GROMACS .gro file of C-alpha atoms in nm:
model
  485
    1MET     CA    1   1.412  -0.697  -0.968
    2LYS     CA    2   1.620  -0.512  -0.709
    3VAL     CA    3   1.348  -0.250  -0.668
    4LEU     CA    4   1.097  -0.531  -0.608
    5LEU     CA    5   1.321  -0.680  -0.338
    6ALA     CA    6   1.360  -0.338  -0.176
    7PHE     CA    7   0.984  -0.294  -0.174
    8VAL     CA    8   0.928  -0.633  -0.010
    9VAL     CA    9   1.191  -0.553   0.254
   10ASN     CA   10   1.023  -0.217   0.318
   11ALA     CA   11   0.684  -0.384   0.363
   12LEU     CA   12   0.830  -0.642   0.600
   13PHE     CA   13   0.998  -0.376   0.814
   14ASN     CA   14   0.679  -0.168   0.825
   15PHE     CA   15   0.491  -0.474   0.946
   16VAL     CA   16   0.746  -0.555   1.216
   17ILE     CA   17   0.782  -0.194   1.331
   18GLY     CA   18   0.404  -0.159   1.355
   19LEU     CA   19   0.386  -0.466   1.579
   20ILE     CA   20   0.668  -0.348   1.804
   21VAL     CA   21   0.520   0.000   1.842
   22ALA     CA   22   0.178  -0.148   1.926
   23LYS     CA   23   0.336  -0.374   2.188
   24PHE     CA   24   0.522  -0.092   2.363
   25LEU     CA   25   0.241   0.166   2.346
   26GLY     CA   26  -0.049  -0.061   2.443
   27PRO     CA   27  -0.402  -0.046   2.300
   28GLU     CA   28  -0.505   0.300   2.427
   29GLU     CA   29  -0.191   0.495   2.334
   30TYR     CA   30  -0.160   0.300   2.009
   31GLY     CA   31  -0.517   0.408   1.933
   32ARG     CA   32  -0.403   0.773   1.951
   33PHE     CA   33  -0.092   0.694   1.746
   34ALA     CA   34  -0.297   0.519   1.476
   35LEU     CA   35  -0.556   0.796   1.461
   36ALA     CA   36  -0.283   1.060   1.425
   37LEU     CA   37  -0.114   0.858   1.151
   38ALA     CA   38  -0.447   0.815   0.974
   39LEU     CA   39  -0.502   1.192   0.985
   40GLY     CA   40  -0.152   1.248   0.846
   41LEU     CA   41  -0.219   1.003   0.564
   42VAL     CA   42  -0.542   1.182   0.475
   43ILE     CA   43  -0.359   1.517   0.464
   44GLN     CA   44  -0.073   1.370   0.262
   45THR     CA   45  -0.308   1.215   0.009
   46ALA     CA   46  -0.514   1.532  -0.028
   47VAL     CA   47  -0.223   1.773  -0.064
   48PHE     CA   48   0.083   1.590  -0.199
   49ASP     CA   49  -0.013   1.260  -0.359
   50TRP     CA   50  -0.087   1.411  -0.701
   51ILE     CA   51   0.282   1.500  -0.727
   52ARG     CA   52   0.390   1.140  -0.662
   53LEU     CA   53   0.135   1.007  -0.911
   54SER     CA   54   0.247   1.257  -1.175
   55ALA     CA   55   0.612   1.162  -1.124
   56ILE     CA   56   0.533   0.793  -1.175
   57ARG     CA   57   0.327   0.862  -1.489
   58PHE     CA   58   0.514   1.149  -1.660
   59TYR     CA   59   0.872   1.156  -1.527
   60SER     CA   60   1.138   0.925  -1.671
   61GLN     CA   61   1.507   0.913  -1.758
   62ARG     CA   62   1.418   1.067  -2.095
   63THR     CA   63   1.239   1.365  -1.941
   64ARG     CA   64   1.519   1.401  -1.688
   65ASP     CA   65   1.768   1.444  -1.972
   66ASN     CA   66   1.556   1.640  -2.220
   67GLU     CA   67   1.268   1.807  -2.034
   68PRO     CA   68   1.394   1.958  -1.705
   69GLN     CA   69   1.072   2.157  -1.671
   70VAL     CA   70   0.891   1.837  -1.568
   71ARG     CA   71   1.100   1.791  -1.253
   72ALA     CA   72   1.112   2.166  -1.187
   73THR     CA   73   0.733   2.182  -1.194
   74LEU     CA   74   0.693   1.890  -0.954
   75ASP     CA   75   0.959   2.016  -0.710
   76THR     CA   76   0.822   2.370  -0.703
   77ALA     CA   77   0.466   2.250  -0.653
   78PHE     CA   78   0.572   2.037  -0.354
   79ALA     CA   79   0.761   2.324  -0.191
   80LEU     CA   80   0.473   2.570  -0.232
   81LEU     CA   81   0.218   2.324  -0.097
   82ALA     CA   82   0.435   2.236   0.204
   83VAL     CA   83   0.468   2.603   0.299
   84GLY     CA   84   0.097   2.665   0.246
   85LEU     CA   85  -0.004   2.362   0.453
   86THR     CA   86   0.223   2.468   0.740
   87ILE     CA   87   0.066   2.814   0.746
   88VAL     CA   88  -0.292   2.682   0.735
   89VAL     CA   89  -0.243   2.417   1.005
   90GLY     CA   90  -0.054   2.664   1.224
   91ALA     CA   91  -0.338   2.915   1.197
   92VAL     CA   92  -0.597   2.650   1.283
   93LEU     CA   93  -0.404   2.534   1.589
   94MET     CA   94  -0.352   2.889   1.714
   95SER     CA   95  -0.724   2.960   1.679
   96GLY     CA   96  -0.789   2.766   1.999
   97VAL     CA   97  -1.044   2.529   1.847
   98GLU     CA   98  -1.050   2.193   2.025
   99PHE     CA   99  -1.041   1.862   1.837
  100GLY     CA  100  -1.061   1.493   1.928
  101LEU     CA  101  -0.681   1.477   1.916
  102SER     CA  102  -0.450   1.709   2.109
  103HIS     CA  103  -0.294   2.003   1.924
  104ALA     CA  104   0.048   1.840   1.960
  105LEU     CA  105  -0.071   1.522   1.786
  106ILE     CA  106  -0.238   1.724   1.510
  107GLY     CA  107   0.084   1.920   1.455
  108LEU     CA  108   0.283   1.597   1.439
  109SER     CA  109   0.026   1.456   1.195
  110MET     CA  110   0.086   1.753   0.967
  111ALA     CA  111   0.463   1.709   0.990
  112THR     CA  112   0.422   1.339   0.912
  113ALA     CA  113   0.213   1.427   0.606
  114VAL     CA  114   0.482   1.661   0.470
  115ILE     CA  115   0.784   1.440   0.534
  116ASN     CA  116   0.616   1.117   0.426
  117GLY     CA  117   0.482   1.294   0.117
  118LEU     CA  118   0.839   1.395   0.030
  119PHE     CA  119   0.958   1.038   0.090
  120ASP     CA  120   0.690   0.891  -0.137
  121TYR     CA  121   0.767   1.152  -0.403
  122SER     CA  122   1.137   1.062  -0.382
  123THR     CA  123   1.067   0.690  -0.418
  124GLY     CA  124   0.837   0.773  -0.709
  125LEU     CA  125   1.121   0.955  -0.885
  126ALA     CA  126   1.358   0.661  -0.832
  127ARG     CA  127   1.092   0.419  -0.949
  128ALA     CA  128   1.015   0.620  -1.265
  129ARG     CA  129   1.388   0.619  -1.352
  130PHE     CA  130   1.420   0.247  -1.270
  131ASP     CA  131   1.696   0.355  -1.029
  132ASP     CA  132   1.711   0.048  -0.806
  133ARG     CA  133   2.010   0.174  -0.609
  134GLN     CA  134   1.853   0.498  -0.490
  135TYR     CA  135   1.518   0.332  -0.424
  136GLY     CA  136   1.694   0.075  -0.208
  137ARG     CA  137   1.893   0.343  -0.025
  138LEU     CA  138   1.577   0.536   0.063
  139VAL     CA  139   1.403   0.226   0.193
  140ILE     CA  140   1.697   0.078   0.385
  141VAL     CA  141   1.797   0.400   0.562
  142LYS     CA  142   1.436   0.481   0.655
  143ASN     CA  143   1.373   0.138   0.802
  144ALA     CA  144   1.704   0.120   0.986
  145LEU     CA  145   1.640   0.458   1.148
  146SER     CA  146   1.275   0.378   1.218
  147LEU     CA  147   1.363   0.050   1.384
  148ALA     CA  148   1.587   0.243   1.622
  149LEU     CA  149   1.400   0.573   1.667
  150THR     CA  150   1.029   0.496   1.629
  151THR     CA  151   1.030   0.173   1.827
  152GLY     CA  152   1.289   0.317   2.067
  153ALA     CA  153   1.070   0.618   2.141
  154ALA     CA  154   0.768   0.392   2.194
  155PHE     CA  155   0.969   0.175   2.435
  156VAL     CA  156   1.134   0.455   2.634
  157PHE     CA  157   0.848   0.707   2.653
  158GLN     CA  158   0.541   0.489   2.584
  159SER     CA  159   0.402   0.798   2.413
  160ALA     CA  160   0.225   0.832   2.078
  161LYS     CA  161   0.378   1.179   2.037
  162MET     CA  162   0.736   1.060   2.079
  163ALA     CA  163   0.680   0.759   1.853
  164LEU     CA  164   0.550   0.993   1.581
  165LEU     CA  165   0.850   1.220   1.629
  166GLY     CA  166   1.080   0.921   1.590
  167ALA     CA  167   0.905   0.828   1.265
  168ILE     CA  168   0.941   1.182   1.130
  169VAL     CA  169   1.315   1.195   1.204
  170SER     CA  170   1.364   0.849   1.049
  171ILE     CA  171   1.196   0.945   0.722
  172ALA     CA  172   1.382   1.277   0.707
  173GLY     CA  173   1.714   1.097   0.751
  174SER     CA  174   1.648   0.868   0.456
  175ILE     CA  175   1.560   1.162   0.231
  176VAL     CA  176   1.879   1.346   0.325
  177ALA     CA  177   2.083   1.032   0.250
  178ALA     CA  178   1.948   0.999  -0.106
  179ARG     CA  179   1.854   1.355  -0.196
  180ARG     CA  180   2.182   1.441  -0.369
  181ALA     CA  181   2.162   1.149  -0.610
  182LEU     CA  182   1.799   1.226  -0.691
  183THR     CA  183   1.863   1.593  -0.768
  184ASP     CA  184   1.834   1.685  -1.137
  185ALA     CA  185   2.046   1.945  -1.311
  186HIS     CA  186   1.863   2.243  -1.458
  187SER     CA  187   1.545   2.181  -1.257
  188GLU     CA  188   1.546   2.523  -1.093
  189PRO     CA  189   1.211   2.678  -0.991
  190LYS     CA  190   1.235   2.929  -1.279
  191ARG     CA  191   1.181   2.639  -1.522
  192ALA     CA  192   0.856   2.534  -1.355
  193SER     CA  193   0.552   2.549  -1.581
  194PHE     CA  194   0.208   2.644  -1.454
  195ASP     CA  195   0.045   2.476  -1.755
  196LEU     CA  196   0.234   2.152  -1.690
  197GLY     CA  197   0.136   2.158  -1.324
  198ARG     CA  198  -0.227   2.215  -1.416
  199SER     CA  199  -0.225   1.923  -1.662
  200TYR     CA  200  -0.062   1.694  -1.403
  201LEU     CA  201  -0.320   1.795  -1.144
  202ALA     CA  202  -0.602   1.730  -1.392
  203TYR     CA  203  -0.465   1.378  -1.448
  204ALA     CA  204  -0.412   1.297  -1.081
  205LEU     CA  205  -0.703   1.480  -0.916
  206PRO     CA  206  -0.963   1.205  -0.975
  207ILE     CA  207  -0.718   0.943  -0.844
  208ILE     CA  208  -0.643   1.153  -0.537
  209THR     CA  209  -1.009   1.224  -0.472
  210ALA     CA  210  -1.092   0.854  -0.495
  211ASN     CA  211  -0.798   0.758  -0.270
  212LEU     CA  212  -0.899   1.026  -0.021
  213LEU     CA  213  -1.254   0.895  -0.011
  214TYR     CA  214  -1.122   0.542   0.043
  215LEU     CA  215  -0.903   0.670   0.328
  216LEU     CA  216  -1.196   0.851   0.486
  217ILE     CA  217  -1.387   0.523   0.526
  218PRO     CA  218  -1.148   0.370   0.785
  219PHE     CA  219  -1.069   0.713   0.932
  220VAL     CA  220  -1.437   0.781   1.006
  221ASN     CA  221  -1.480   0.427   1.134
  222ARG     CA  222  -1.187   0.469   1.374
  223SER     CA  223  -1.341   0.793   1.496
  224LEU     CA  224  -1.672   0.614   1.553
  225VAL     CA  225  -1.496   0.333   1.739
  226ALA     CA  226  -1.326   0.592   1.961
  227LYS     CA  227  -1.660   0.763   2.023
  228TYR     CA  228  -1.861   0.450   2.102
  229TYR     CA  229  -1.601   0.216   2.253
  230GLY     CA  230  -1.301   0.430   2.360
  231PHE     CA  231  -0.939   0.460   2.249
  232ALA     CA  232  -0.847   0.111   2.371
  233GLU     CA  233  -1.093  -0.051   2.128
  234THR     CA  234  -0.975   0.193   1.861
  235GLY     CA  235  -0.626   0.051   1.910
  236GLN     CA  236  -0.756  -0.305   1.867
  237PHE     CA  237  -0.953  -0.208   1.555
  238SER     CA  238  -0.665  -0.005   1.411
  239LEU     CA  239  -0.396  -0.270   1.454
  240ALA     CA  240  -0.603  -0.528   1.267
  241PHE     CA  241  -0.672  -0.288   0.980
  242ASP     CA  242  -0.321  -0.139   0.967
  243LEU     CA  243  -0.136  -0.470   0.964
  244GLY     CA  244  -0.386  -0.634   0.731
  245LEU     CA  245  -0.364  -0.341   0.492
  246ARG     CA  246   0.015  -0.338   0.501
  247ALA     CA  247   0.039  -0.711   0.441
  248VAL     CA  248  -0.207  -0.731   0.151
  249GLN     CA  249  -0.132  -0.398  -0.015
  250ALA     CA  250   0.242  -0.450   0.019
  251ILE     CA  251   0.205  -0.744  -0.217
  252GLY     CA  252  -0.003  -0.541  -0.461
  253SER     CA  253   0.233  -0.244  -0.439
  254ALA     CA  254   0.538  -0.464  -0.496
  255LEU     CA  255   0.378  -0.594  -0.815
  256ASP     CA  256   0.267  -0.246  -0.919
  257VAL     CA  257   0.621  -0.111  -0.885
  258LEU     CA  258   0.713  -0.317  -1.192
  259LEU     CA  259   0.388  -0.394  -1.372
  260PHE     CA  260   0.249  -0.043  -1.415
  261GLN     CA  261   0.584   0.095  -1.533
  262ILE     CA  262   0.595  -0.186  -1.792
  263ALA     CA  263   0.250  -0.082  -1.914
  264VAL     CA  264   0.362   0.283  -1.933
  265ALA     CA  265   0.669   0.179  -2.133
  266ALA     CA  266   0.449  -0.028  -2.366
  267HIS     CA  267   0.229   0.277  -2.420
  268GLU     CA  268   0.530   0.498  -2.501
  269LYS     CA  269   0.689   0.249  -2.741
  270HIS     CA  270   0.399   0.060  -2.902
  271GLY     CA  271   0.079   0.256  -2.840
  272LEU     CA  272  -0.243   0.222  -2.642
  273ASP     CA  273  -0.346  -0.123  -2.766
  274SER     CA  274  -0.019  -0.274  -2.648
  275ALA     CA  275  -0.061  -0.102  -2.311
  276LYS     CA  276  -0.414  -0.241  -2.277
  277GLU     CA  277  -0.285  -0.592  -2.341
  278GLN     CA  278  -0.022  -0.546  -2.072
  279ILE     CA  279  -0.282  -0.411  -1.826
  280ALA     CA  280  -0.497  -0.723  -1.883
  281ARG     CA  281  -0.196  -0.943  -1.809
  282ASN     CA  282  -0.119  -0.731  -1.502
  283ILE     CA  283  -0.474  -0.782  -1.371
  284THR     CA  284  -0.431  -1.158  -1.404
  285ILE     CA  285  -0.099  -1.152  -1.219
  286VAL     CA  286  -0.230  -0.932  -0.937
  287LEU     CA  287  -0.539  -1.150  -0.889
  288ALA     CA  288  -0.326  -1.466  -0.899
  289ILE     CA  289  -0.118  -1.333  -0.609
  290ILE     CA  290  -0.374  -1.144  -0.398
  291ALA     CA  291  -0.649  -1.409  -0.399
  292PRO     CA  292  -0.436  -1.690  -0.250
  293ALA     CA  293  -0.266  -1.442  -0.016
  294CYS     CA  294  -0.600  -1.336   0.137
  295ALA     CA  295  -0.721  -1.695   0.161
  296GLY     CA  296  -0.391  -1.790   0.321
  297VAL     CA  297  -0.417  -1.515   0.581
  298VAL     CA  298  -0.755  -1.646   0.698
  299LEU     CA  299  -0.632  -2.006   0.720
  300THR     CA  300  -0.306  -1.924   0.900
  301LEU     CA  301  -0.445  -1.651   1.126
  302PRO     CA  302  -0.441  -1.849   1.455
  303SER     CA  303  -0.069  -1.919   1.422
  304VAL     CA  304   0.010  -1.566   1.299
  305GLU     CA  305  -0.177  -1.420   1.596
  306ALA     CA  306  -0.006  -1.650   1.844
  307LEU     CA  307   0.343  -1.579   1.707
  308VAL     CA  308   0.354  -1.209   1.619
  309VAL     CA  309   0.058  -1.021   1.767
  310PRO     CA  310   0.121  -0.862   2.110
  311MET     CA  311  -0.063  -1.041   2.390
  312GLN     CA  312  -0.293  -0.748   2.473
  313PHE     CA  313  -0.423  -0.742   2.112
  314ARG     CA  314  -0.491  -1.114   2.066
  315GLY     CA  315  -0.849  -1.222   2.013
  316PRO     CA  316  -0.989  -0.893   1.881
  317PHE     CA  317  -0.708  -0.883   1.621
  318GLY     CA  318  -0.812  -1.210   1.458
  319GLN     CA  319  -1.181  -1.129   1.480
  320TYR     CA  320  -1.149  -0.783   1.323
  321LEU     CA  321  -0.899  -0.887   1.055
  322THR     CA  322  -1.121  -1.173   0.938
  323LEU     CA  323  -1.413  -0.932   0.897
  324MET     CA  324  -1.195  -0.674   0.721
  325LEU     CA  325  -1.021  -0.906   0.472
  326PRO     CA  326  -1.292  -0.898   0.200
  327GLY     CA  327  -1.263  -0.520   0.200
  328LEU     CA  328  -0.883  -0.530   0.197
  329PHE     CA  329  -0.893  -0.766  -0.102
  330ALA     CA  330  -1.134  -0.534  -0.284
  331LEU     CA  331  -0.927  -0.223  -0.208
  332THR     CA  332  -0.608  -0.390  -0.328
  333MET     CA  333  -0.772  -0.497  -0.653
  334ILE     CA  334  -0.906  -0.143  -0.701
  335ASN     CA  335  -0.567   0.021  -0.654
  336PHE     CA  336  -0.341  -0.217  -0.842
  337ALA     CA  337  -0.558  -0.406  -1.091
  338ILE     CA  338  -0.857  -0.192  -1.195
  339ASN     CA  339  -0.737   0.168  -1.152
  340PRO     CA  340  -0.457   0.119  -1.410
  341ILE     CA  341  -0.724   0.062  -1.678
  342PHE     CA  342  -0.821   0.427  -1.637
  343GLN     CA  343  -0.471   0.558  -1.562
  344ILE     CA  344  -0.316   0.426  -1.883
  345GLN     CA  345  -0.590   0.600  -2.086
  346LYS     CA  346  -0.561   0.920  -1.876
  347LYS     CA  347  -0.937   0.904  -1.812
  348THR     CA  348  -0.951   0.884  -1.435
  349LEU     CA  349  -1.280   1.060  -1.352
  350PRO     CA  350  -1.480   0.734  -1.301
  351LEU     CA  351  -1.256   0.653  -1.004
  352ILE     CA  352  -1.437   0.922  -0.805
  353GLY     CA  353  -1.779   0.776  -0.884
  354ALA     CA  354  -1.680   0.432  -0.756
  355ALA     CA  355  -1.528   0.578  -0.438
  356LEU     CA  356  -1.843   0.784  -0.374
  357ILE     CA  357  -2.052   0.467  -0.402
  358GLY     CA  358  -1.825   0.306  -0.143
  359CYS     CA  359  -1.854   0.605   0.089
  360ALA     CA  360  -2.232   0.612   0.049
  361GLY     CA  361  -2.247   0.245   0.141
  362THR     CA  362  -2.060   0.300   0.468
  363PRO     CA  363  -2.323   0.502   0.661
  364LEU     CA  364  -2.597   0.285   0.511
  365LEU     CA  365  -2.437  -0.032   0.641
  366VAL     CA  366  -2.351   0.130   0.976
  367ALA     CA  367  -2.717   0.225   1.015
  368LEU     CA  368  -2.851  -0.115   0.908
  369LEU     CA  369  -2.614  -0.338   1.106
  370PRO     CA  370  -2.691  -0.373   1.478
  371ARG     CA  371  -2.425  -0.229   1.709
  372GLY     CA  372  -2.294  -0.487   1.954
  373ALA     CA  373  -2.050  -0.499   2.242
  374ASP     CA  374  -1.753  -0.441   2.010
  375ALA     CA  375  -1.684  -0.276   1.673
  376SER     CA  376  -1.755  -0.582   1.455
  377SER     CA  377  -2.043  -0.409   1.277
  378LEU     CA  378  -1.811  -0.125   1.176
  379ALA     CA  379  -1.556  -0.374   1.040
  380ILE     CA  380  -1.829  -0.541   0.831
  381ALA     CA  381  -1.954  -0.203   0.707
  382GLN     CA  382  -1.601  -0.110   0.605
  383SER     CA  383  -1.558  -0.430   0.402
  384GLY     CA  384  -1.897  -0.386   0.240
  385ALA     CA  385  -1.809  -0.033   0.133
  386TYR     CA  386  -1.487  -0.140  -0.040
  387VAL     CA  387  -1.655  -0.436  -0.214
  388ALA     CA  388  -1.932  -0.206  -0.341
  389ALA     CA  389  -1.671   0.035  -0.477
  390MET     CA  390  -1.486  -0.245  -0.655
  391VAL     CA  391  -1.803  -0.374  -0.822
  392ALA     CA  392  -1.895  -0.021  -0.930
  393LEU     CA  393  -1.548   0.045  -1.073
  394ILE     CA  394  -1.556  -0.275  -1.277
  395GLY     CA  395  -1.890  -0.160  -1.415
  396PHE     CA  396  -1.745   0.178  -1.511
  397ALA     CA  397  -1.444   0.009  -1.671
  398LEU     CA  398  -1.669  -0.190  -1.905
  399ALA     CA  399  -1.766   0.133  -2.080
  400SER     CA  400  -1.403   0.197  -2.185
  401ARG     CA  401  -1.378  -0.143  -2.358
  402PRO     CA  402  -1.055  -0.254  -2.192
  403ARG     CA  403  -0.880  -0.586  -2.237
  404TRP     CA  404  -0.978  -0.830  -1.962
  405PRO     CA  405  -0.809  -1.147  -1.837
  406GLY     CA  406  -0.918  -1.458  -2.025
  407LEU     CA  407  -1.181  -1.689  -1.877
  408ARG     CA  408  -0.924  -1.969  -1.883
  409ASP     CA  409  -0.689  -1.775  -1.654
  410MET     CA  410  -0.973  -1.676  -1.420
  411GLY     CA  411  -1.086  -2.038  -1.394
  412ALA     CA  412  -0.730  -2.154  -1.335
  413ILE     CA  413  -0.687  -1.905  -1.050
  414ALA     CA  414  -1.015  -2.014  -0.890
  415LEU     CA  415  -0.919  -2.382  -0.919
  416SER     CA  416  -0.571  -2.323  -0.774
  417VAL     CA  417  -0.706  -2.124  -0.477
  418ALA     CA  418  -0.972  -2.390  -0.411
  419ALA     CA  419  -0.706  -2.662  -0.415
  420MET     CA  420  -0.490  -2.462  -0.173
  421VAL     CA  421  -0.784  -2.410   0.065
  422GLY     CA  422  -0.867  -2.781   0.044
  423ALA     CA  423  -0.509  -2.874   0.134
  424LEU     CA  424  -0.494  -2.633   0.430
  425TRP     CA  425  -0.845  -2.685   0.567
  426PRO     CA  426  -0.761  -2.999   0.774
  427MET     CA  427  -0.477  -2.806   0.943
  428ARG     CA  428  -0.723  -2.567   1.114
  429SER     CA  429  -0.740  -2.804   1.409
  430TRP     CA  430  -0.362  -2.808   1.458
  431ALA     CA  431  -0.216  -2.626   1.757
  432PRO     CA  432  -0.110  -2.272   1.656
  433GLY     CA  433   0.264  -2.223   1.641
  434ALA     CA  434   0.575  -2.186   1.428
  435LEU     CA  435   0.574  -2.546   1.301
  436THR     CA  436   0.207  -2.526   1.204
  437LEU     CA  437   0.257  -2.193   1.028
  438ALA     CA  438   0.566  -2.313   0.840
  439THR     CA  439   0.383  -2.629   0.729
  440GLN     CA  440   0.080  -2.427   0.616
  441ILE     CA  441   0.295  -2.187   0.416
  442ILE     CA  442   0.497  -2.463   0.248
  443VAL     CA  443   0.192  -2.675   0.165
  444GLY     CA  444  -0.024  -2.381   0.057
  445ALA     CA  445   0.243  -2.221  -0.159
  446GLY     CA  446   0.343  -2.558  -0.302
  447VAL     CA  447  -0.010  -2.660  -0.400
  448PHE     CA  448  -0.103  -2.323  -0.546
  449GLY     CA  449   0.233  -2.275  -0.718
  450ALA     CA  450   0.231  -2.621  -0.875
  451LEU     CA  451  -0.119  -2.577  -1.013
  452ALA     CA  452  -0.053  -2.220  -1.128
  453LEU     CA  453   0.253  -2.331  -1.325
  454SER     CA  454   0.087  -2.641  -1.467
  455LEU     CA  455  -0.212  -2.432  -1.581
  456ASP     CA  456   0.024  -2.158  -1.708
  457ILE     CA  457  -0.163  -1.867  -1.548
  458ALA     CA  458  -0.087  -1.539  -1.732
  459GLY     CA  459   0.171  -1.722  -1.943
  460LEU     CA  460   0.416  -1.718  -1.651
  461ARG     CA  461   0.533  -2.079  -1.681
  462ALA     CA  462   0.794  -2.017  -1.951
  463PRO     CA  463   0.967  -1.718  -1.783
  464VAL     CA  464   0.957  -1.884  -1.439
  465VAL     CA  465   1.106  -2.209  -1.572
  466ALA     CA  466   1.369  -2.011  -1.766
  467LYS     CA  467   1.462  -1.820  -1.450
  468ILE     CA  468   1.493  -2.141  -1.248
  469ARG     CA  469   1.714  -2.296  -1.516
  470ALA     CA  470   1.933  -1.985  -1.530
  471LEU     CA  471   1.980  -1.992  -1.152
  472ALA     CA  472   2.056  -2.364  -1.160
  473SER     CA  473   2.312  -2.316  -1.438
  474ARG     CA  474   2.479  -2.035  -1.246
  475ASP     CA  475   2.498  -2.248  -0.931
  476ARG     CA  476   2.652  -2.536  -1.129
  477GLY     CA  477   2.904  -2.298  -1.281
  478GLU     CA  478   3.003  -2.164  -0.939
  479ALA     CA  479   3.035  -2.519  -0.805
  480GLU     CA  480   3.265  -2.614  -1.093
  481VAL     CA  481   3.483  -2.310  -1.032
  482ILE     CA  482   3.507  -2.393  -0.662
  483GLY     CA  483   3.588  -2.758  -0.746
  484LYS     CA  484   3.869  -2.658  -0.982
  485GLY     CA  485   4.002  -2.417  -0.725
   0.00000   0.00000   0.00000
């Protein structure tokens, strides 16, 4: 559970840091910052993400002790790719070719891709070993440094370049702090195996390709916003997507940190059928958290915008985020609920087909939807693309005969979300503010939680009640000790 807490803290800090940076940079400079970060994320996904995915799936405490060639292969592959990427990007920049971003921002994007790729690989290693301490150290140090350096650079220089540099130094500092503990004995480059690397790449390549295609959808849309409406509107569009994505996917990622590793362990110990059963339960849990979260965001958005969104972003933020939320829900379900069906069976090729359908839907929707005074049509097209990809992926999954959540659980989730929406709907007319938001959260969580437990969604009632009783017993025991003292 400590790793889950660390993940939630990381997501919260990312959210807060993103808001602070946007406030200090302003819409236009934040537009450049967001576009450079998006480019870095595309590069990172294309070049390094297969190593992180392979670590999560194939590395463990057992392989650390008995199969050092696994870690040696992953480490060597990362080093070679980092050197190769540096050479290629350097050659492109020295060629004199002009791009939409300055050469300095492109260079910083490349550096961000390398250092953030190494950070994600490091957290993947800690996660695969269930090493809560090192995972927490990586996250805490990175966020502490980023809060000082990234936001500090944005405040002092009001420059996208300096903010990116602050982010790079922050991530590097966290890796240095935890690198020693994450180093494995006997994982020298000479133990690296080309055959192992090739098999890992074959497993991860479809996932990477699909993720890259999903990343290209908002990246292309941001580029179109910059072309048609300027960098200031790109900043408005980007903040809504970035913060919405972080908020919704942080929840899915926090669940995935535990749930997918449990499915992998079930596969190792009890076989594929047991893993399929766990994946079905995981899907139920993810849906039971993501569905009310997305509904809650829509219903609480006026207060959220009034309290945390910088003044110069208000209005467009709420408008764009509302239009993007269906797509964010679909993308989160793809990554953390449906993809694991294919990952656990090591048959990941259909992921590419679904992503291609999503990408094909983007230009079609952009062409069909009328372009207005702002980028609303692009936000709708983006959501439509992700929803189309999710529907396609579910269709592909049917062919593999997976275990699916029971109709009873699906109906219980729908009923609980509907009850929550019904309870919060009258509060839409309340004045936005902290009291309204707190009331909405308490009422919404209370209504959904009470119904979810009473209907025993995913069989969670027994473990939740047992946990509450254990905490209550511990508190009573501590009170008795204090009383006797």
